[in-house]
Short mmCIF file of C-alpha atoms in Angstrom, two decimals:
data_model
loop_
_atom_site.label_atom_id
_atom_site.label_comp_id
_atom_site.label_asym_id
_atom_site.label_seq_id
_atom_site.Cartn_x
_atom_site.Cartn_y
_atom_site.Cartn_z
CA MET A 1 0.00 0.00 0.00
CA ALA A 2 1.39 3.37 -1.02
CA THR A 3 2.21 5.81 1.77
CA PRO A 4 2.46 9.62 1.51
CA LEU A 5 6.25 9.27 1.66
CA SER A 6 6.39 6.60 -1.04
CA ARG A 7 4.14 8.72 -3.27
CA LEU A 8 6.39 11.73 -2.71
CA LEU A 9 9.47 9.70 -3.63
CA GLU A 10 7.79 8.27 -6.71
CA ARG A 11 6.75 11.71 -7.89
CA ALA A 12 10.23 13.10 -7.20
CA TYR A 13 11.71 10.28 -9.25
CA GLU A 14 9.36 10.91 -12.16
CA GLU A 15 10.15 14.64 -12.03
CA SER A 16 13.89 14.09 -11.45
CA ARG A 17 13.81 16.30 -8.39
CA PRO A 18 17.07 16.14 -6.38
CA LEU A 19 15.50 15.67 -2.96
CA THR A 20 18.75 14.68 -1.25
CA ALA A 21 22.13 16.36 -1.65
CA GLN A 22 25.23 14.87 -0.08
CA LEU A 23 27.86 17.58 0.39
CA GLU A 24 31.43 16.40 0.82
CA LEU A 25 32.67 19.54 2.55
CA THR A 26 36.29 18.43 2.71
CA TYR A 27 38.46 15.38 2.17
CA LYS A 28 40.52 16.31 5.21
CA CYS A 29 40.09 13.81 8.01
CA ASN A 30 41.45 13.19 11.48
CA LEU A 31 41.38 9.42 10.91
CA LEU A 32 43.13 7.09 8.47
CA CYS A 33 40.52 4.39 7.87
CA SER A 34 41.97 1.59 5.79
CA PHE A 35 38.77 1.13 3.75
CA CYS A 36 38.00 4.81 3.08
CA TYR A 37 36.70 5.30 -0.47
CA ASN A 38 37.60 9.01 -0.84
CA ALA A 39 40.31 9.96 -3.34
CA PRO A 40 41.56 13.51 -2.60
CA LYS A 41 42.94 15.66 -5.42
CA GLN A 42 45.37 18.57 -5.46
CA ARG A 43 42.64 21.18 -5.90
CA ARG A 44 41.32 24.05 -3.81
CA GLU A 45 38.30 23.13 -1.72
CA LEU A 46 35.22 25.34 -1.49
CA ASP A 47 35.12 27.82 1.39
CA GLY A 48 32.20 28.71 3.62
CA ASP A 49 30.87 31.49 1.39
CA GLN A 50 30.86 29.17 -1.59
CA TRP A 51 29.06 26.40 0.29
CA LEU A 52 26.37 28.88 1.36
CA GLU A 53 25.93 29.77 -2.29
CA VAL A 54 25.60 26.05 -3.03
CA LEU A 55 22.83 25.77 -0.43
CA ASP A 56 20.88 28.56 -2.14
CA LYS A 57 21.15 26.75 -5.48
CA LEU A 58 20.06 23.46 -3.94
CA LYS A 59 17.01 24.99 -2.31
CA GLN A 60 16.01 26.61 -5.60
CA ALA A 61 16.33 23.21 -7.30
CA GLY A 62 13.93 21.56 -4.84
CA THR A 63 16.35 19.88 -2.44
CA PHE A 64 15.19 19.62 1.16
CA ASN A 65 17.47 16.95 2.64
CA VAL A 66 21.14 17.96 3.06
CA ILE A 67 23.81 15.56 4.31
CA LEU A 68 27.13 17.05 5.42
CA THR A 69 29.94 14.56 5.05
CA GLY A 70 33.59 14.34 4.03
CA GLY A 71 36.26 13.20 4.74
CA GLU A 72 35.35 14.41 8.18
CA PRO A 73 32.97 17.34 7.67
CA MET A 74 33.88 18.92 10.99
CA CYS A 75 37.44 19.31 9.75
CA HIS A 76 36.18 22.06 7.43
CA ARG A 77 36.99 25.37 9.10
CA ASP A 78 33.49 26.70 8.32
CA PHE A 79 31.54 23.57 9.27
CA PHE A 80 29.29 25.28 11.79
CA ARG A 81 28.64 28.23 9.52
CA ILE A 82 27.62 25.85 6.74
CA ALA A 83 25.49 23.71 9.06
CA GLU A 84 23.77 26.82 10.39
CA GLY A 85 23.17 27.83 6.78
CA VAL A 86 21.33 24.56 6.17
CA ARG A 87 19.00 25.18 9.10
CA GLU A 88 18.49 28.88 8.27
CA ARG A 89 17.24 27.88 4.82
CA GLY A 90 14.68 25.52 6.30
CA LEU A 91 16.45 22.41 5.01
CA VAL A 92 16.79 19.10 6.84
CA LEU A 93 20.27 18.73 8.36
CA LYS A 94 22.01 15.37 8.59
CA THR A 95 25.67 14.78 9.34
CA TYR A 96 27.94 11.80 8.70
CA THR A 97 30.87 12.02 11.11
CA ASN A 98 33.43 9.90 12.94
CA GLY A 99 32.45 11.76 16.11
CA VAL A 100 35.98 12.27 17.44
CA LEU A 101 35.88 16.08 17.44
CA LEU A 102 32.63 16.00 19.43
CA ALA A 103 34.57 14.71 22.43
CA ASP A 104 35.04 18.41 23.10
CA ARG A 105 32.01 19.36 25.22
CA ALA A 106 31.76 22.92 23.91
CA ARG A 107 31.78 21.70 20.30
CA ALA A 108 29.18 19.05 21.13
CA GLU A 109 26.95 21.69 22.72
CA ARG A 110 27.27 23.95 19.70
CA TYR A 111 26.41 21.05 17.43
CA ALA A 112 23.39 20.12 19.55
CA SER A 113 22.13 23.71 19.27
CA LEU A 114 21.66 23.10 15.53
CA SER A 115 18.98 20.47 16.27
CA PRO A 116 20.22 18.15 13.50
CA PHE A 117 17.58 15.76 12.21
CA GLN A 118 20.05 12.89 12.43
CA THR A 119 23.72 12.28 13.03
CA GLU A 120 25.30 9.08 11.74
CA ILE A 121 28.52 8.11 13.48
CA SER A 122 30.85 5.30 12.46
CA LEU A 123 31.76 2.72 15.11
CA HIS A 124 34.29 0.19 13.86
CA GLY A 125 34.71 -2.08 16.86
CA ALA A 126 33.67 -2.82 20.42
CA ASP A 127 37.05 -1.95 21.87
CA ALA A 128 39.94 0.42 21.29
CA ALA A 129 42.18 -2.26 19.81
CA THR A 130 39.79 -3.08 16.96
CA HIS A 131 38.30 0.37 16.35
CA ASP A 132 41.67 2.11 16.38
CA ARG A 133 43.24 -0.51 14.12
CA LEU A 134 40.59 0.17 11.49
CA THR A 135 40.69 3.96 11.91
CA GLY A 136 44.49 4.07 12.00
CA ILE A 137 44.54 6.52 14.94
CA ALA A 138 45.25 5.51 18.53
CA GLY A 139 42.79 7.00 21.00
CA SER A 140 39.97 7.47 18.49
CA PHE A 141 37.74 4.90 20.23
CA ASP A 142 38.09 6.52 23.64
CA LYS A 143 37.31 9.96 22.21
CA LEU A 144 34.28 8.55 20.43
CA MET A 145 32.95 7.10 23.68
CA VAL A 146 33.29 10.52 25.32
CA ALA A 147 31.53 12.14 22.35
CA LEU A 148 28.65 9.67 22.50
CA GLY A 149 28.23 10.47 26.19
CA HIS A 150 28.01 14.19 25.42
CA LEU A 151 25.55 13.71 22.56
CA SER A 152 23.35 11.40 24.60
CA ASP A 153 23.27 13.91 27.47
CA LEU A 154 22.37 16.69 25.03
CA GLY A 155 19.56 14.74 23.39
CA VAL A 156 21.13 14.59 19.92
CA LYS A 157 19.62 11.88 17.71
CA VAL A 158 22.40 9.53 16.65
CA ALA A 159 22.53 6.36 14.58
CA LEU A 160 25.68 4.29 14.95
CA LYS A 161 26.96 2.69 11.74
CA THR A 162 29.27 -0.29 11.68
CA PRO A 163 30.74 -1.66 8.45
CA ILE A 164 31.18 -5.38 9.15
CA THR A 165 34.75 -6.49 8.46
CA ARG A 166 36.75 -9.61 9.18
CA LEU A 167 38.31 -7.68 12.09
CA ASN A 168 35.09 -6.83 13.94
CA GLN A 169 32.70 -9.57 12.82
CA ASN A 170 32.92 -11.35 16.17
CA GLN A 171 32.17 -8.20 18.18
CA LEU A 172 28.66 -7.37 17.03
CA GLU A 173 26.94 -8.26 20.30
CA ALA A 174 29.39 -6.05 22.18
CA ILE A 175 28.83 -3.26 19.64
CA ASP A 176 25.08 -3.58 20.18
CA GLU A 177 25.72 -3.20 23.90
CA ILE A 178 27.56 0.08 23.30
CA GLY A 179 24.51 1.30 21.41
CA ARG A 180 22.21 0.32 24.27
CA ARG A 181 24.49 2.05 26.78
CA PHE A 182 24.02 5.39 25.06
CA GLY A 183 20.48 4.78 23.84
CA TYR A 184 21.41 4.69 20.15
CA PRO A 185 20.50 2.16 17.44
CA VAL A 186 23.25 0.37 15.53
CA THR A 187 22.98 -0.43 11.84
CA TYR A 188 25.39 -2.80 10.12
CA ASP A 189 26.72 -2.51 6.60
CA THR A 190 27.92 -5.74 5.02
CA ASN A 191 29.21 -4.03 1.88
CA ILE A 192 32.82 -2.89 1.50
CA THR A 193 33.39 -0.92 -1.71
CA PRO A 194 36.37 0.15 -3.83
CA THR A 195 37.78 3.65 -3.47
CA ASP A 196 36.54 6.41 -5.76
CA ASP A 197 39.61 6.00 -7.98
CA GLY A 198 38.94 2.26 -8.42
CA ASP A 199 41.38 0.81 -5.87
CA LEU A 200 40.01 -2.62 -4.88
CA SER A 201 42.23 -3.15 -1.81
CA PRO A 202 39.47 -2.29 0.73
CA LEU A 203 37.61 -5.42 -0.43
CA SER A 204 40.19 -7.55 1.40
CA LEU A 205 38.55 -6.49 4.68
CA ALA A 206 35.19 -8.06 3.78
CA ALA A 207 33.75 -10.38 6.43
CA ASP A 208 33.65 -14.15 6.01
CA ARG A 209 30.68 -15.34 3.96
CA GLU A 210 29.65 -18.06 6.42
CA PHE A 211 29.64 -15.49 9.20
CA LEU A 212 27.39 -13.23 7.14
CA VAL A 213 24.96 -16.08 6.45
CA SER A 214 24.69 -16.68 10.20
CA PHE A 215 24.33 -12.93 10.76
CA PHE A 216 21.34 -12.73 8.42
CA VAL A 217 19.81 -15.91 9.86
CA GLU A 218 19.83 -14.31 13.31
CA LYS A 219 18.28 -11.12 11.92
CA MET A 220 15.45 -13.18 10.46
CA LYS A 221 14.88 -15.06 13.70
CA ARG A 222 14.58 -11.72 15.50
CA GLY A 223 11.99 -10.61 12.98
CA GLU A 224 14.10 -7.77 11.61
CA LYS A 225 13.40 -6.31 8.18
CA GLY A 226 15.73 -6.27 5.23
CA LEU A 227 15.78 -9.89 4.06
CA ARG A 228 12.85 -9.86 1.69
CA PRO A 229 13.88 -9.76 -1.95
CA ARG A 230 13.36 -6.61 -3.93
CA PRO A 231 10.64 -7.10 -6.58
CA VAL A 232 13.09 -6.73 -9.44
CA ALA A 233 10.63 -7.92 -12.10
CA LYS A 234 8.34 -5.01 -11.20
CA MET A 235 10.89 -2.35 -10.34
CA LYS A 236 11.06 0.75 -12.53
CA GLN A 237 14.61 1.51 -11.44
CA ASN A 238 17.47 0.24 -9.31
CA CYS A 239 18.03 3.50 -7.42
CA GLY A 240 17.60 7.26 -7.62
CA THR A 241 21.06 8.07 -8.96
CA GLY A 242 21.01 11.19 -11.11
CA ARG A 243 17.36 11.81 -10.34
CA THR A 244 16.49 12.13 -6.65
CA THR A 245 20.05 12.27 -5.36
CA LEU A 246 23.22 14.18 -6.09
CA THR A 247 26.64 14.54 -4.50
CA ILE A 248 28.92 17.57 -4.56
CA ASP A 249 32.60 17.05 -3.77
CA PRO A 250 34.89 19.54 -1.96
CA TYR A 251 35.85 21.14 -5.27
CA GLY A 252 32.27 21.80 -6.40
CA ASP A 253 31.97 18.95 -8.89
CA ILE A 254 28.44 17.55 -9.07
CA PHE A 255 27.98 13.77 -9.32
CA PRO A 256 24.81 11.69 -9.83
CA CYS A 257 25.34 10.07 -6.42
CA VAL A 258 28.07 9.33 -3.91
CA ALA A 259 29.23 6.21 -5.76
CA TRP A 260 29.10 7.29 -9.39
CA ARG A 261 32.03 9.65 -9.90
CA ARG A 262 31.06 10.85 -13.36
CA PRO A 263 30.96 14.66 -13.13
CA VAL A 264 27.78 16.36 -14.31
CA ALA A 265 29.05 19.95 -13.96
CA ASN A 266 30.70 22.21 -11.40
CA ILE A 267 28.24 23.88 -9.07
CA MET A 268 30.20 27.15 -9.09
CA GLU A 269 29.77 27.37 -12.85
CA VAL A 270 26.03 26.65 -12.76
CA GLU A 271 23.70 29.60 -12.26
CA ASP A 272 20.46 27.60 -12.22
CA LEU A 273 20.91 24.09 -10.81
CA LYS A 274 17.28 23.17 -11.47
CA ALA A 275 17.64 24.02 -15.15
CA ALA A 276 20.97 22.20 -15.38
CA TRP A 277 19.52 19.10 -13.68
CA HIS A 278 16.65 18.99 -16.16
CA GLY A 279 18.59 20.03 -19.23
CA GLU A 280 20.40 17.84 -21.72
CA ASN A 281 23.40 16.28 -20.03
CA PRO A 282 25.12 13.12 -21.33
CA THR A 283 26.21 11.98 -17.87
CA LEU A 284 22.74 12.25 -16.37
CA ALA A 285 21.17 10.62 -19.42
CA TYR A 286 23.61 7.72 -19.13
CA VAL A 287 23.23 6.99 -15.41
CA ARG A 288 19.45 7.36 -15.51
CA LYS A 289 19.25 4.89 -18.38
CA VAL A 290 21.44 2.40 -16.54
CA ALA A 291 19.44 2.74 -13.30
CA ASP A 292 16.24 2.07 -15.23
CA GLU A 293 17.63 -0.99 -17.00
CA VAL A 294 19.52 -2.73 -14.18
CA PRO A 295 16.49 -4.55 -12.70
CA ARG A 296 15.66 -6.13 -16.07
CA ARG A 297 19.14 -6.58 -17.52
CA THR A 298 21.10 -7.57 -14.42
CA LEU A 299 18.90 -8.69 -11.52
CA SER A 300 15.80 -10.30 -13.01
CA GLY A 301 15.89 -14.04 -13.60
CA ARG A 302 18.48 -14.78 -10.89
CA PRO A 303 17.30 -16.41 -7.63
CA GLU A 304 19.75 -14.17 -5.77
CA GLY A 305 19.00 -11.06 -7.84
CA GLY A 306 16.37 -9.60 -5.54
CA PHE A 307 18.62 -10.07 -2.52
CA ALA A 308 21.76 -8.58 -4.04
CA SER A 309 23.21 -5.24 -2.95
CA PHE A 310 23.89 -4.10 -6.48
CA CYS A 311 25.37 -0.74 -7.42
CA PRO A 312 25.99 -0.04 -11.12
CA ALA A 313 28.68 2.48 -10.19
CA VAL A 314 30.61 -0.20 -8.30
CA ALA A 315 30.04 -2.61 -11.19
CA GLU A 316 31.60 -0.09 -13.55
CA LYS A 317 34.57 0.50 -11.23
CA GLU A 318 35.26 -3.20 -10.82
CA THR A 319 34.54 -4.49 -14.32
CA GLY A 320 34.11 -1.54 -16.66
CA ASP A 321 30.48 -2.57 -17.24
CA PRO A 322 27.70 -1.00 -15.10
CA TYR A 323 25.43 -3.98 -15.83
CA ALA A 324 27.92 -6.67 -14.80
CA PHE A 325 26.86 -8.78 -11.83
CA TYR A 326 30.19 -8.21 -10.11
CA PRO A 327 31.51 -10.70 -7.50
CA ALA A 328 30.61 -8.73 -4.35
CA ALA A 329 27.04 -8.20 -5.56
CA ARG A 330 26.66 -11.88 -6.38
CA VAL A 331 28.06 -12.90 -2.99
CA SER A 332 25.72 -10.48 -1.19
CA GLY A 333 22.73 -11.96 -3.00
CA LEU A 334 23.74 -15.57 -2.48
CA THR A 335 24.55 -14.93 1.18
CA LYS A 336 21.10 -13.54 1.94
CA LEU A 337 19.40 -16.18 -0.19
CA GLU A 338 21.21 -18.92 1.72
CA ALA A 339 20.14 -17.38 5.03
CA VAL A 340 16.51 -17.29 3.92
CA ARG A 341 16.71 -20.90 2.71
CA ARG A 342 18.07 -22.04 6.06
CA VAL A 343 15.16 -20.41 7.87
CA ARG A 344 12.30 -20.82 5.40
CA GLY A 345 13.39 -23.56 3.07
CA LYS A 346 12.69 -23.45 -0.66
CA GLU A 347 10.03 -20.77 -0.34
CA ALA A 348 12.93 -18.34 -0.64
CA ASP A 349 12.88 -19.14 -4.35
CA GLU A 350 9.19 -18.27 -4.71
CA ALA A 351 7.80 -15.10 -6.29
CA GLU A 352 9.35 -11.83 -5.23
CA ASP A 353 7.64 -9.82 -2.51
CA PRO A 354 5.89 -6.76 -4.03
CA VAL A 355 6.41 -4.75 -0.84
CA ALA A 356 9.99 -5.82 -0.24
CA ASP A 357 12.48 -3.51 1.40
CA GLY A 358 14.67 -1.68 -1.02
CA GLY A 359 12.15 -1.09 -3.79
CA SER A 360 12.10 2.66 -3.25
CA PRO A 361 13.33 4.98 -5.99
CA THR A 362 15.81 6.61 -3.61
#
C-alpha cells in the first residue's frame, strides 16, 4: 500500500527532483581508515561562502534533505557556519561524522544547538584495539565514547553505523551493547566498496561469507526487516542516482550520487541548478538509463537477484560494465538467499515480494 512518503518519492523520481544532496565539505580527516573510499585531489576546496551559495542553489532546485559529510565534515573550518546555513534555509540537516571532534564538550553543545535531524557516526569495533586498528589513529575509540556520552546527554539523535569487516565480525553483540548504553540504534553494513579511484584493496577487509549467512539468519529469527527480496521484475529503477540524489565534492563537482564519480558539472559554474539538472546532459542521461535498465538486464531471472546489494557504479569500477553482476554483488545476493533458505526452506525461491524492502526509488 502506497504511503504519503512513497508517493512523494515516486513523484520526485518521475520529475527528477534532487531531494537529497550529499555535500562532501572536505576530504581532510582526522582518521586514516583503511577502507575509506575518498580519493583527494590537489585542488582548492570550497570555502564557507561558496558552500552557502551552493545551499541557495540546492534549495532553488527543490532539495530539502542535506547531508554534510567528508572526509570528516567537521574538519572544514566553516563547518558550523555551513550547518547553520542549512538550518536557516529551512532544510533538513544530517551529518555523517566519525564523532571524534565531538569529544570536546563545547563543540558538542554547539552542534546540539543546531537540532540536527540525524547524526550518523561510524563505530568500527567494540574496543579500542579493533576500532583504532581500522581507523588508524590511537585514541579514536576513547574519544568517540566521550563524544557519545556528550551527545546522549544533550539529546542529539544519533545512529551508529558499523561496516562489518573480518576484524570486527565477532564483536557485534558487544557493539550492540555500546549502542544500548548510550540509547542509540546500531545499523550494520555488510558491503565494503572500492575507493573512488577504483582501488580494490578495501575489499580484502570483507567479512567471512559463512559469518554473514549466520548474521542474516539471526536477523530473520529476531523478525528484523531487510531480508525480503526486492521485486526486481516489477521495479522501474534500481536506485535514484542522477534523479532524486546528487553529490557535490569539496571542489564543487556535481555527481549523480556518492558512488558514481562521473561529473555532471561544477556547481560554481552553474547559475540555475534546477535548469541544469533537467537540461540535456550526457552523464545524467547515461546513469538514468542504466538505473532504469539494471532490474531487467542484471537482476531479473536470478534467484539471488532480488537479494543482491547491487550498485551499477561499483560494477563499472570493478569491471568496466555497469550492468555486470560483479563478484561482491553476487556474494551479497547468495549470502542472503542462503540465510533465507536455512530459515524458510525453498520458499525463498518463490515469487518476489511486491512490498519488499529496497524497492524505493531513492
